[in-house]
C-alpha positions as a printed NumPy array, in Angstrom:
array([[  5.987, 102.158,   7.112],
       [  6.754, 103.532,   3.657],
       [  4.536, 102.6  ,   0.737],
       [  6.359, 100.203,  -1.642],
       [  7.534, 101.734,  -4.886],
       [  6.014, 100.818,  -8.24 ],
       [  8.07 ,  99.73 , -11.24 ],
       [  7.647, 103.166, -12.807],
       [  8.745, 104.928,  -9.631],
       [ 11.865, 102.736,  -9.518],
       [ 12.615, 103.587, -13.137],
       [ 12.223, 107.3  , -12.414],
       [ 14.647, 107.095,  -9.493],
       [ 17.172, 105.151, -11.558],
       [ 16.989, 107.71 , -14.361],
       [ 18.   , 110.395, -11.866],
       [ 20.705, 108.276, -10.207],
       [ 24.354, 109.107, -10.745],
       [ 25.033, 105.372, -10.901],
       [ 24.838, 103.407, -14.144],
       [ 24.443, 100.076, -12.376],
       [ 22.249,  98.349,  -9.806],
       [ 23.079,  95.56 ,  -7.396],
       [ 20.606,  92.709,  -7.945],
       [ 20.513,  89.831,  -5.456],
       [ 18.741,  86.534,  -4.776],
       [ 18.643,  84.187,  -1.786],
       [ 19.898,  80.628,  -2.218],
       [ 18.659,  77.658,  -0.187],
       [ 21.042,  78.484,   2.7  ],
       [ 20.037,  82.14 ,   2.78 ],
       [ 23.369,  83.186,   1.273],
       [ 23.065,  86.367,  -0.757],
       [ 24.016,  85.738,  -4.389],
       [ 23.921,  88.482,  -6.991],
       [ 25.525,  90.704,  -9.59 ],
       [ 25.715,  94.232, -10.875],
       [ 23.294,  94.996, -13.703],
       [ 23.451,  98.02 , -15.998],
       [ 20.387, 100.13 , -15.378],
       [ 19.343, 100.01 , -19.038],
       [ 19.25 ,  96.211, -18.789],
       [ 17.376,  96.539, -15.534],
       [ 14.639,  98.65 , -17.145],
       [ 13.731,  95.759, -19.45 ],
       [ 14.13 ,  93.189, -16.653],
       [ 11.615,  95.086, -14.534],
       [  9.005,  94.72 , -17.263],
       [  9.448,  90.991, -17.749],
       [ 12.279,  88.917, -16.269],
       [ 15.951,  88.106, -16.693],
       [ 18.079,  84.981, -16.672],
       [ 20.069,  83.968, -13.593],
       [ 22.197,  80.816, -13.665],
       [ 20.388,  78.113, -11.707],
       [ 23.692,  76.874, -10.293],
       [ 22.819,  78.972,  -7.229],
       [ 20.447,  76.112,  -6.375],
       [ 22.858,  73.425,  -7.556],
       [ 25.71 ,  74.039,  -5.166],
       [ 26.187,  74.481,  -1.45 ],
       [ 27.298,  77.525,   0.525],
       [ 30.955,  77.022,  -0.49 ],
       [ 30.149,  76.426,  -4.193],
       [ 30.593,  72.644,  -4.173],
       [ 28.133,  71.091,  -6.636],
       [ 25.435,  68.861,  -5.152],
       [ 25.415,  65.312,  -6.522],
       [ 21.898,  64.445,  -5.36 ],
       [ 19.442,  67.205,  -6.303],
       [ 17.134,  67.32 ,  -9.291],
       [ 16.32 ,  70.966, -10.037],
       [ 19.927,  71.88 , -10.854],
       [ 23.108,  69.954, -11.627],
       [ 25.395,  68.67 , -14.344],
       [ 22.427,  66.701, -15.696],
       [ 20.544,  69.979, -16.386],
       [ 23.454,  71.817, -17.981],
       [ 22.991,  74.645, -15.457],
       [ 20.678,  76.773, -17.622],
       [ 19.431,  80.24 , -16.781],
       [ 16.375,  80.308, -14.547],
       [ 13.762,  83.018, -14.979],
       [ 14.208,  85.625, -12.239],
       [ 11.75 ,  88.399, -11.452],
       [ 12.702,  91.699,  -9.843],
       [ 10.51 ,  92.944,  -7.001],
       [ 10.209,  96.732,  -7.295],
       [  8.993,  96.959,  -3.697],
       [ 12.467,  95.925,  -2.474],
       [ 14.214,  98.944,  -4.045],
       [ 16.576, 100.734,  -1.698],
       [ 19.939, 102.536,  -1.735],
       [ 23.099, 101.144,  -0.112],
       [ 24.394, 104.003,   2.058],
       [ 27.892, 102.539,   2.532],
       [ 28.231, 102.162,  -1.274],
       [ 27.525, 105.818,  -2.138],
       [ 23.783, 105.142,  -2.352],
       [ 24.147, 102.419,  -4.962],
       [ 20.67 , 101.218,  -6.084],
       [ 19.643,  97.735,  -4.935],
       [ 16.866,  95.218,  -5.73 ],
       [ 15.885,  91.663,  -4.728],
       [ 14.705,  89.093,  -7.262],
       [ 13.116,  85.671,  -6.937],
       [ 12.461,  82.744,  -9.265],
       [  9.603,  81.149, -11.164],
       [  9.355,  78.438, -13.78 ],
       [  8.443,  79.196, -17.385],
       [  4.797,  78.444, -16.582],
       [  4.945,  81.194, -13.91 ],
       [  4.6  ,  78.62 , -11.141],
       [  7.04 ,  79.011,  -8.232],
       [ 10.468,  77.475,  -8.715],
       [ 10.528,  74.735,  -6.022],
       [ 13.987,  75.602,  -4.7  ],
       [ 13.429,  79.366,  -4.281],
       [ 12.972,  80.314,  -0.621],
       [ 11.361,  83.685,  -1.334],
       [  8.712,  82.324,  -3.684],
       [  7.947,  79.552,  -1.186],
       [  7.262,  82.173,   1.464],
       [  5.113,  84.193,  -0.962],
       [  2.945,  81.156,  -1.682],
       [  2.298,  80.618,   2.038],
       [  1.538,  84.323,   2.518],
       [ -1.071,  83.968,  -0.223],
       [ -2.713,  81.161,   1.769],
       [ -2.806,  83.381,   4.864],
       [ -4.36 ,  86.269,   2.963],
       [ -7.024,  83.995,   1.419],
       [ -7.916,  82.972,   4.965],
       [ -8.316,  86.642,   5.926],
       [ -5.013,  87.184,   7.75 ],
       [ -2.179,  89.691,   7.481],
       [  0.919,  88.181,   9.121],
       [  3.156,  90.707,  10.894],
       [  6.606,  89.321,  11.713],
       [ 10.057,  90.343,  12.836],
       [ 13.353,  88.633,  13.541],
       [ 16.129,  89.293,  16.009],
       [ 19.726,  88.129,  15.691],
       [ 22.644,  87.48 ,  18.018],
       [ 26.108,  87.291,  16.471],
       [ 29.812,  87.411,  17.257],
       [ 32.165,  90.162,  16.078],
       [ 35.922,  89.762,  15.672],
       [ 38.81 ,  92.16 ,  15.082],
       [ 39.941,  90.317,  11.974],
       [ 39.934,  90.586,   8.195],
       [ 39.029,  87.922,   5.608],
       [ 42.644,  87.231,   4.637],
       [ 43.643,  86.627,   8.254],
       [ 40.681,  84.302,   8.785],
       [ 42.055,  81.877,   6.201],
       [ 45.667,  82.409,   7.262],
       [ 44.753,  81.446,  10.833],
       [ 42.567,  78.564,   9.737],
       [ 39.628,  80.186,  11.567],
       [ 41.44 ,  79.583,  14.876],
       [ 42.516,  81.914,  17.702],
       [ 40.357,  84.771,  16.453],
       [ 40.373,  87.991,  18.443],
       [ 36.901,  89.   ,  19.677],
       [ 35.858,  92.604,  19.307],
       [ 35.571,  93.02 ,  23.069],
       [ 36.574,  90.887,  26.031],
       [ 34.595,  89.383,  28.883],
       [ 30.924,  88.664,  29.537],
       [ 29.079,  91.954,  29.211],
       [ 25.445,  91.337,  28.245],
       [ 23.48 ,  94.591,  27.925],
       [ 26.643,  96.516,  28.746],
       [ 26.654, 100.191,  27.851],
       [ 30.379, 100.161,  28.584],
       [ 31.113,  97.584,  25.884],
       [ 28.83 ,  99.206,  23.323],
       [ 30.924, 102.348,  23.797],
       [ 34.211, 100.5  ,  23.295],
       [ 33.681, 100.379,  19.527],
       [ 31.039, 103.074,  19.336],
       [ 31.79 , 104.038,  15.725],
       [ 30.853, 100.532,  14.561],
       [ 27.903, 100.329,  16.943],
       [ 26.406, 103.636,  15.767],
       [ 27.196, 102.912,  12.116],
       [ 25.263,  99.653,  12.356],
       [ 22.181, 101.302,  13.79 ],
       [ 22.193, 104.334,  11.495],
       [ 23.2  , 102.614,   8.255],
       [ 20.592,  99.891,   8.723],
       [ 17.942, 102.597,   9.098],
       [ 19.045, 104.263,   5.873],
       [ 19.077, 100.887,   4.108],
       [ 15.467, 100.193,   5.022],
       [ 16.179,  97.855,   7.95 ],
       [ 15.051,  99.884,  10.975],
       [ 16.179,  98.371,  14.258],
       [ 13.994,  98.315,  17.319],
       [ 17.035,  97.766,  19.515],
       [ 20.751,  97.031,  19.453],
       [ 22.797,  95.954,  22.455],
       [ 25.655,  93.778,  23.611],
       [ 24.856,  90.176,  24.518],
       [ 26.654,  87.911,  26.941],
       [ 29.932,  86.73 ,  25.493],
       [ 33.046,  88.443,  24.087],
       [ 32.188,  90.614,  21.104],
       [ 28.546,  89.495,  20.932],
       [ 25.791,  91.868,  19.79 ],
       [ 22.038,  91.444,  19.484],
       [ 19.741,  93.371,  17.148],
       [ 15.95 ,  93.309,  16.994],
       [ 14.521,  94.387,  13.648],
       [ 11.263,  96.349,  13.661],
       [  8.162,  94.336,  12.813],
       [  6.212,  94.698,   9.569],
       [  4.36 ,  92.537,   7.04 ],
       [  6.011,  89.153,   6.74 ],
       [  7.597,  89.366,   3.265],
       [  9.23 ,  92.683,   4.079],
       [ 10.268,  91.248,   7.472],
       [ 11.984,  88.321,   5.751],
       [ 13.67 ,  90.662,   3.257],
       [ 14.947,  92.797,   6.118],
       [ 16.301,  89.782,   7.997],
       [ 17.923,  88.352,   4.848],
       [ 19.59 ,  91.69 ,   4.072],
       [ 20.592,  92.358,   7.675],
       [ 23.23 ,  89.636,   7.895],
       [ 25.122,  90.617,   4.758],
       [ 24.716,  94.329,   5.504],
       [ 26.17 ,  93.758,   8.975],
       [ 29.215,  92.041,   7.452],
       [ 29.722,  94.755,   4.833],
       [ 29.51 ,  97.526,   7.426],
       [ 31.917,  95.543,   9.603],
       [ 34.49 ,  95.356,   6.783],
       [ 34.744,  99.138,   6.899],
       [ 35.691,  99.002,  10.571],
       [ 38.152,  96.106,  10.373],
       [ 35.562,  93.769,  11.904],
       [ 34.317,  90.326,  10.863],
       [ 30.771,  89.418,  11.914],
       [ 29.767,  85.764,  12.201],
       [ 26.236,  84.347,  12.392],
       [ 27.181,  80.757,  13.21 ],
       [ 24.697,  79.258,  15.636],
       [ 27.428,  78.079,  18.025],
       [ 30.904,  79.607,  18.019],
       [ 32.335,  77.641,  20.934],
       [ 31.132,  75.034,  23.423],
       [ 32.1  ,  77.356,  26.281],
       [ 29.592,  80.097,  25.406],
       [ 25.885,  80.323,  24.584],
       [ 24.923,  80.093,  20.937],
       [ 23.418,  82.749,  18.682],
       [ 19.679,  82.883,  18.151],
       [ 17.48 ,  84.199,  15.37 ],
       [ 14.14 ,  84.271,  17.188],
       [ 11.062,  85.005,  15.063],
       [  8.236,  87.141,  16.478],
       [  4.815,  86.824,  14.85 ],
       [  1.167,  87.762,  15.006],
       [ -1.835,  87.572,  12.682],
       [ -3.927,  90.674,  11.995],
       [ -7.049,  91.275,   9.914],
       [ -6.613,  92.269,   6.273],
       [ -6.883,  95.973,   7.131],
       [ -4.175,  95.567,   9.795],
       [ -6.453,  97.123,  12.401],
       [ -6.914,  94.238,  14.829],
       [ -4.406,  91.839,  16.343],
       [ -6.216,  88.513,  16.038],
       [ -3.962,  86.899,  18.664],
       [ -5.285,  89.16 ,  21.434],
       [ -8.286,  88.35 ,  23.595],
       [ -8.636,  90.408,  26.813],
       [-11.158,  87.927,  28.255],
       [ -8.646,  85.049,  28.279],
       [ -6.462,  84.609,  31.358],
       [ -3.355,  84.736,  29.175],
       [ -4.897,  87.246,  26.707],
       [ -4.668,  84.556,  24.006],
       [ -7.459,  84.241,  21.44 ],
       [ -8.672,  80.806,  20.342],
       [ -7.104,  81.565,  16.949],
       [ -3.758,  82.181,  18.658],
       [ -4.049,  78.924,  20.573],
       [ -4.695,  76.957,  17.376],
       [ -1.792,  78.741,  15.653],
       [  0.52 ,  77.822,  18.523],
       [ -0.817,  74.257,  18.59 ],
       [  0.034,  73.99 ,  14.892],
       [  3.606,  75.06 ,  15.485],
       [  3.982,  72.643,  18.376],
       [  2.53 ,  69.79 ,  16.334],
       [  4.616,  70.473,  13.224],
       [  7.952,  71.302,  14.875],
       [  9.441,  67.753,  14.815],
       [  8.492,  67.47 ,  11.124],
       [ 10.19 ,  70.679,   9.927],
       [ 13.045,  71.38 ,  12.34 ],
       [ 15.762,  71.746,   9.619],
       [ 14.017,  74.908,   8.426],
       [ 14.805,  76.405,  11.845],
       [ 18.124,  74.601,  12.41 ],
       [ 19.647,  74.06 ,   8.936],
       [ 23.325,  73.303,   9.594],
       [ 25.507,  70.795,  11.405],
       [ 26.41 ,  73.574,  13.81 ],
       [ 22.762,  74.432,  14.57 ],
       [ 22.34 ,  71.418,  16.846],
       [ 25.292,  72.369,  19.033],
       [ 23.312,  75.457,  20.019],
       [ 20.234,  73.426,  20.998],
       [ 21.643,  72.162,  24.285],
       [ 20.423,  72.411,  27.844],
       [ 21.169,  75.562,  29.819],
       [ 22.476,  77.606,  26.878],
       [ 19.453,  79.889,  26.278],
       [ 18.163,  77.676,  23.452],
       [ 15.316,  75.148,  23.716],
       [ 15.691,  71.373,  23.75 ],
       [ 12.097,  70.355,  24.502],
       [  8.756,  70.831,  22.743],
       [  7.283,  73.288,  25.226],
       [  5.573,  76.655,  25.473],
       [  5.263,  79.174,  28.247],
       [  4.193,  82.691,  29.156],
       [  7.274,  84.904,  28.907],
       [  9.459,  81.851,  29.564],
       [ 12.857,  81.859,  27.867],
       [ 13.524,  78.169,  28.554],
       [ 10.751,  76.956,  26.232],
       [ 10.618,  76.459,  22.47 ],
       [  7.676,  78.848,  22.159],
       [  7.41 ,  81.993,  24.274],
       [  4.069,  83.784,  24.516],
       [  4.169,  87.539,  25.029],
       [  0.688,  88.692,  26.145],
       [  1.507,  92.39 ,  26.085],
       [ -1.758,  93.983,  24.967],
       [ -3.808,  94.408,  21.81 ],
       [ -0.984,  96.018,  19.843],
       [  1.849,  93.64 ,  20.69 ],
       [  0.552,  90.242,  21.862],
       [  2.639,  87.79 ,  19.868],
       [  4.456,  84.48 ,  19.634],
       [  8.233,  84.181,  19.773],
       [  9.548,  80.986,  18.178],
       [ 12.841,  80.441,  19.98 ],
       [ 14.149,  77.357,  18.195],
       [ 15.453,  79.482,  15.322],
       [ 19.208,  80.093,  15.187],
       [ 21.136,  82.98 ,  13.641],
       [ 22.421,  80.646,  10.888],
       [ 18.934,  80.302,   9.452],
       [ 17.561,  81.299,   6.052],
       [ 14.959,  83.903,   7.149],
       [ 12.602,  83.142,   4.247],
       [ 12.458,  79.476,   5.208],
       [ 12.209,  80.095,   8.947],
       [  9.302,  82.493,   8.516],
       [  7.663,  80.19 ,   5.975],
       [  7.912,  77.38 ,   8.529],
       [  6.411,  79.506,  11.313],
       [  3.505,  80.73 ,   9.209],
       [  2.726,  77.447,   7.456],
       [  2.695,  75.424,  10.665],
       [  0.599,  78.05 ,  12.452],
       [ -1.92 ,  78.077,   9.599],
       [ -1.96 ,  74.274,   9.763],
       [ -3.145,  74.535,  13.355],
       [ -5.881,  77.001,  12.424],
       [ -7.02 ,  75.031,   9.368],
       [ -7.286,  71.828,  11.39 ],
       [ -8.756,  73.568,  14.44 ],
       [ -6.039,  72.105,  16.655],
       [ -6.513,  72.573,  20.375],
       [ -3.738,  73.709,  22.674],
       [ -3.807,  70.585,  24.793],
       [ -0.428,  70.757,  26.51 ],
       [ -0.124,  73.035,  29.502],
       [  2.292,  75.971,  29.615],
       [  5.627,  75.326,  31.262],
       [  5.9  ,  77.556,  34.317],
       [  9.358,  76.518,  35.441],
       [ 12.437,  75.101,  33.712],
       [ 11.553,  74.061,  30.179],
       [ 14.661,  71.888,  29.924],
       [ 13.147,  69.564,  32.544],
       [  9.731,  69.383,  30.865],
       [ 10.144,  66.636,  28.257],
       [  6.648,  65.178,  28.448],
       [  5.685,  66.401,  24.983],
       [  8.938,  65.324,  23.364],
       [ 12.469,  66.563,  22.796],
       [ 14.086,  68.021,  19.715],
       [ 16.272,  65.922,  17.387],
       [ 19.944,  66.295,  18.235],
       [ 21.517,  66.213,  14.764],
       [ 20.904,  67.536,  11.28 ],
       [ 20.642,  64.083,   9.744],
       [ 18.072,  62.914,  12.311],
       [ 15.976,  66.031,  11.76 ],
       [ 16.324,  65.837,   7.956],
       [ 15.271,  62.193,   7.851],
       [ 12.18 ,  63.071,   9.859],
       [ 11.311,  65.899,   7.478],
       [ 12.017,  63.855,   4.331],
       [  9.493,  61.175,   5.278],
       [  6.901,  63.487,   6.829],
       [  3.493,  63.802,   5.126],
       [  2.977,  66.996,   7.112],
       [  6.118,  68.634,   5.676],
       [  4.978,  67.76 ,   2.15 ],
       [  1.504,  69.116,   2.854],
       [  2.924,  72.393,   4.132],
       [  5.582,  73.045,   1.488],
       [  4.994,  70.665,  -1.404],
       [  6.763,  67.458,  -2.352],
       [  9.253,  69.133,  -4.722],
       [ 10.53 ,  71.62 ,  -2.143],
       [ 10.803,  69.026,   0.624],
       [ 12.653,  66.672,  -1.701],
       [ 15.143,  69.349,  -2.753],
       [ 15.679,  70.855,   0.678],
       [ 16.179,  67.596,   2.573],
       [ 18.623,  66.375,  -0.071],
       [ 20.699,  69.518,   0.436],
       [ 20.723,  68.8  ,   4.179],
       [ 21.789,  65.201,   3.529],
       [ 24.603,  66.575,   1.366],
       [ 25.647,  68.89 ,   4.204],
       [ 25.771,  65.94 ,   6.598],
       [ 27.865,  63.87 ,   4.179],
       [ 30.385,  66.683,   3.782],
       [ 30.794,  66.872,   7.54 ],
       [ 30.97 ,  63.101,   8.037],
       [ 33.769,  62.716,   5.474],
       [ 36.169,  65.108,   7.213],
       [ 38.652,  64.269,   9.953],
       [ 38.325,  66.874,  12.697],
       [ 40.811,  68.378,  15.147],
       [ 38.863,  66.689,  17.947],
       [ 39.492,  63.248,  16.407],
       [ 43.2  ,  63.936,  15.938],
       [ 43.651,  65.093,  19.517],
       [ 41.626,  62.239,  20.937],
       [ 42.827,  59.28 ,  18.866],
       [ 46.149,  60.087,  17.184],
       [ 48.5  ,  58.97 ,  19.947],
       [ 46.542,  56.912,  22.442],
       [ 44.428,  54.579,  20.359]])
């Protein structure tokens, strides 16, 4: 793993760059990449202090409709600039943009306290708690997504209907189908590496035009940055091949959904010892690991929208579609919400399988870490037994909410959610989910027209 660059090292590289501009980006509450080009002379001063970024990015939804129910941003605030801070450690070059320089920023208030709606600063605050407790969290995320032989103009012309998948048929792990569009496949793998998002693996998944990528593990903030950048990078690389990539959790009821599983382990501060591993335990799980897992199990019903943030998310969480529906755990069991991988002192880890590909990686990883730390802090015991068979049939410890509004209402009123993330964040985030539900509920769908138009 490369050592992060300092501010001065970034300045030196920019001085030598043939480019006079830098792409600067932030993550909004949905994990959508927002940003702008900044002249490098402006960026030099921004690196030393901060710069203003319109706080409307936290006052509107993913299609730029202004929220009418949030407090941190809105017409009532006048949409002022929010103080944004560049993170020199995120510096990289965009290989498909002639090595254009690139940086990520996040937000704080004028008193230097975290801005309550900023996903990246929320994650940083939870990382700080882990480090104070003596832990280094190592994380990674994997994504499944659909690819289509389309362009953006055609998407809107077709009304997002009758899209042509990149490949046909059900060819999970197929070498044949990865060769069918090998230029795109190889470009993804190689360009991600150059962009600082090294992939552990890339393969076809079951379903027409479906790929899966596992990003290499690293310290949690860098892991979240990589996952956040991966989705937009995948789409930008796809544009150059006449391909549209989609990270919706559920594309169609006839096929499995798309996951965004998060892998995680806690190490000591020197990153020498995996604190989840205990060779004397029958499942190689340390007591710390068991408490961490117990925390995630306990907190899951209180924070589900952080793992399943959209209307569409809950159409993935259905029985028999490779996504969990029950609050369960198991040893290498892909039907449970939490999958334990006891694979030795270097790689024993937890895979949280509730997470969909439509997630905001900063919030998903914040949820995993915060709820795991909750279990450790409260010395929770792993009282439920591992599921050894079909997790869909094991509902004794509860089932997951089946809609965004149900899950959001549970989070909004949960003392645990407020303890984990703070009242201001929970208030803002759950209001944005309520907004999302209201937008959906107000629209007449094709299903309603076909079902009711003539017969009712």
